Amino acid sequence: MYPCFCLLSSKNFTTASVYLDLGKITVPATFSCSITGNVTDCASAAVTNGYVIMNKDGLNFYHELTGTGTFNFITTLCSSSSSATFIAEDRTAMKASPLATATLTSGSNAVGTLNACSVSLQQFMNYSINGT
């Protein structure tokens, strides 16, 4: 079961101590959608070393970018539509995009261009020892 507790697919079978082929398990189209988009850097060039983080139904899903800065993946839906947020990260420049929100529906969903430029991913820690 998916976190929203909706049944995505089911098959009846009998337990046995021999090999059992369940065949192809298919998620109905009404419970899935494809998501596409692309990621650019501060110079509006394609980000080729990065990923997109999608938060949906309280879970984070990480998807690598292609060599041309695009992403294309399929996800499940708990109902006819679902709200999701997206952040793109550029590993080379250590930059991220602002949060983008989209409502996903069954079928194709184009998120558009995410610009990984305005949020720094660099983290620092300052400390002092004996007051210095």
Short mmCIF file of C-alpha atoms in Angstrom, two decimals:
data_model
loop_
_atom_site.label_atom_id
_atom_site.label_comp_id
_atom_site.label_asym_id
_atom_site.label_seq_id
_atom_site.Cartn_x
_atom_site.Cartn_y
_atom_site.Cartn_z
CA MET A 1 0.00 0.00 0.00
CA TYR A 2 1.09 3.55 -0.76
CA PRO A 3 1.22 6.08 2.14
CA CYS A 4 -2.27 7.35 1.31
CA PHE A 5 -3.53 3.81 1.88
CA CYS A 6 -5.07 3.38 -1.55
CA LEU A 7 -4.68 0.02 -3.23
CA LEU A 8 -2.69 0.49 -6.45
CA SER A 9 -2.73 -3.08 -7.71
CA SER A 10 -3.58 -6.56 -6.47
CA LYS A 11 -3.23 -10.18 -7.57
CA ASN A 12 -4.55 -13.33 -5.96
CA PHE A 13 -2.13 -16.22 -5.51
CA THR A 14 -1.70 -19.35 -3.42
CA THR A 15 1.38 -19.81 -1.28
CA ALA A 16 3.64 -22.69 -2.16
CA SER A 17 7.25 -23.76 -1.86
CA VAL A 18 7.85 -23.54 -5.61
CA TYR A 19 8.67 -20.64 -7.92
CA LEU A 20 5.67 -18.42 -8.62
CA ASP A 21 5.62 -15.91 -11.47
CA LEU A 22 3.26 -13.02 -10.64
CA GLY A 23 3.56 -11.63 -14.14
CA LYS A 24 3.59 -7.94 -14.88
CA ILE A 25 2.10 -5.76 -12.14
CA THR A 26 0.56 -2.67 -13.67
CA VAL A 27 -0.58 0.46 -11.86
CA PRO A 28 -3.78 1.77 -13.46
CA ALA A 29 -3.33 5.02 -15.40
CA THR A 30 -5.79 6.80 -13.08
CA PHE A 31 -3.30 6.26 -10.23
CA SER A 32 -0.17 7.46 -12.02
CA CYS A 33 1.22 10.47 -13.82
CA SER A 34 4.35 11.46 -15.71
CA ILE A 35 6.32 14.53 -14.73
CA THR A 36 8.68 16.39 -17.04
CA GLY A 37 10.77 19.53 -16.84
CA ASN A 38 14.25 20.93 -17.11
CA VAL A 39 16.80 22.60 -14.84
CA THR A 40 19.03 25.55 -15.67
CA ASP A 41 21.88 27.22 -13.79
CA CYS A 42 22.65 30.90 -13.14
CA ALA A 43 23.79 31.35 -16.75
CA SER A 44 20.57 29.71 -18.06
CA ALA A 45 22.58 26.70 -19.22
CA ALA A 46 21.35 23.14 -18.66
CA VAL A 47 22.35 21.58 -15.32
CA THR A 48 23.86 18.17 -16.09
CA ASN A 49 25.08 17.21 -12.61
CA GLY A 50 22.08 17.45 -10.34
CA TYR A 51 18.68 16.19 -9.39
CA VAL A 52 15.10 17.19 -8.65
CA ILE A 53 13.48 16.56 -5.29
CA MET A 54 9.73 16.08 -5.36
CA ASN A 55 7.79 16.17 -2.07
CA LYS A 56 4.41 14.49 -2.40
CA ASP A 57 2.18 12.86 0.19
CA GLY A 58 4.72 13.65 2.90
CA LEU A 59 7.57 11.80 1.17
CA ASN A 60 10.65 13.04 -0.72
CA PHE A 61 11.50 11.48 -4.08
CA TYR A 62 14.91 12.14 -5.69
CA HIS A 63 15.31 11.99 -9.48
CA GLU A 64 18.62 12.42 -11.32
CA LEU A 65 18.82 14.86 -14.22
CA THR A 66 19.73 13.64 -17.69
CA GLY A 67 22.89 14.79 -19.45
CA THR A 68 20.81 17.53 -21.08
CA GLY A 69 19.38 18.95 -17.83
CA THR A 70 15.93 17.40 -18.16
CA PHE A 71 13.91 15.14 -15.90
CA ASN A 72 11.14 12.72 -16.76
CA PHE A 73 9.66 10.24 -14.30
CA ILE A 74 6.41 8.55 -13.33
CA THR A 75 4.83 8.72 -9.89
CA THR A 76 1.70 7.35 -8.28
CA LEU A 77 -1.35 9.37 -7.27
CA CYS A 78 -3.60 8.80 -4.26
CA SER A 79 -6.57 10.55 -5.85
CA SER A 80 -7.49 12.32 -9.07
CA SER A 81 -5.05 15.12 -8.19
CA SER A 82 -2.22 15.66 -5.74
CA SER A 83 -0.20 18.69 -4.71
CA ALA A 84 3.58 18.41 -4.94
CA THR A 85 6.58 20.67 -4.45
CA PHE A 86 9.82 20.58 -6.43
CA ILE A 87 13.37 21.76 -5.77
CA ALA A 88 16.18 21.40 -8.31
CA GLU A 89 19.78 21.13 -7.13
CA ASP A 90 22.96 21.77 -9.11
CA ARG A 91 25.75 19.66 -7.55
CA THR A 92 28.51 21.42 -9.49
CA ALA A 93 27.63 25.00 -8.49
CA MET A 94 26.13 23.98 -5.11
CA LYS A 95 22.96 25.96 -5.85
CA ALA A 96 19.26 25.16 -5.64
CA SER A 97 16.06 26.52 -7.05
CA PRO A 98 13.31 28.14 -5.03
CA LEU A 99 10.41 25.87 -4.10
CA ALA A 100 7.97 25.29 -6.99
CA THR A 101 4.46 23.97 -6.46
CA ALA A 102 2.34 22.00 -8.92
CA THR A 103 -0.96 20.15 -8.86
CA LEU A 104 -0.46 16.73 -10.43
CA THR A 105 -3.22 14.92 -12.32
CA SER A 106 -3.24 11.60 -14.16
CA GLY A 107 -1.48 11.80 -17.51
CA SER A 108 1.31 14.23 -18.44
CA ASN A 109 2.41 17.05 -16.12
CA ALA A 110 4.99 19.61 -17.27
CA VAL A 111 6.65 21.35 -14.33
CA GLY A 112 8.56 23.69 -16.62
CA THR A 113 12.01 25.17 -16.03
CA LEU A 114 13.49 25.19 -12.53
CA ASN A 115 16.40 27.61 -12.15
CA ALA A 116 18.97 26.25 -9.67
CA CYS A 117 20.65 29.56 -8.89
CA SER A 118 19.20 31.51 -5.98
CA VAL A 119 19.65 29.20 -2.98
CA SER A 120 23.12 28.21 -1.77
CA LEU A 121 23.69 24.58 -0.76
CA GLN A 122 26.98 25.32 0.95
CA GLN A 123 26.93 24.84 4.68
CA PHE A 124 29.40 26.11 7.22
CA MET A 125 29.95 25.61 10.90
CA ASN A 126 31.77 28.19 13.03
CA TYR A 127 33.25 27.15 16.35
CA SER A 128 35.61 28.49 18.96
CA ILE A 129 37.96 26.64 21.26
CA ASN A 130 38.84 28.22 24.61
CA GLY A 131 37.28 31.51 23.54
CA THR A 132 39.24 31.92 20.28
#
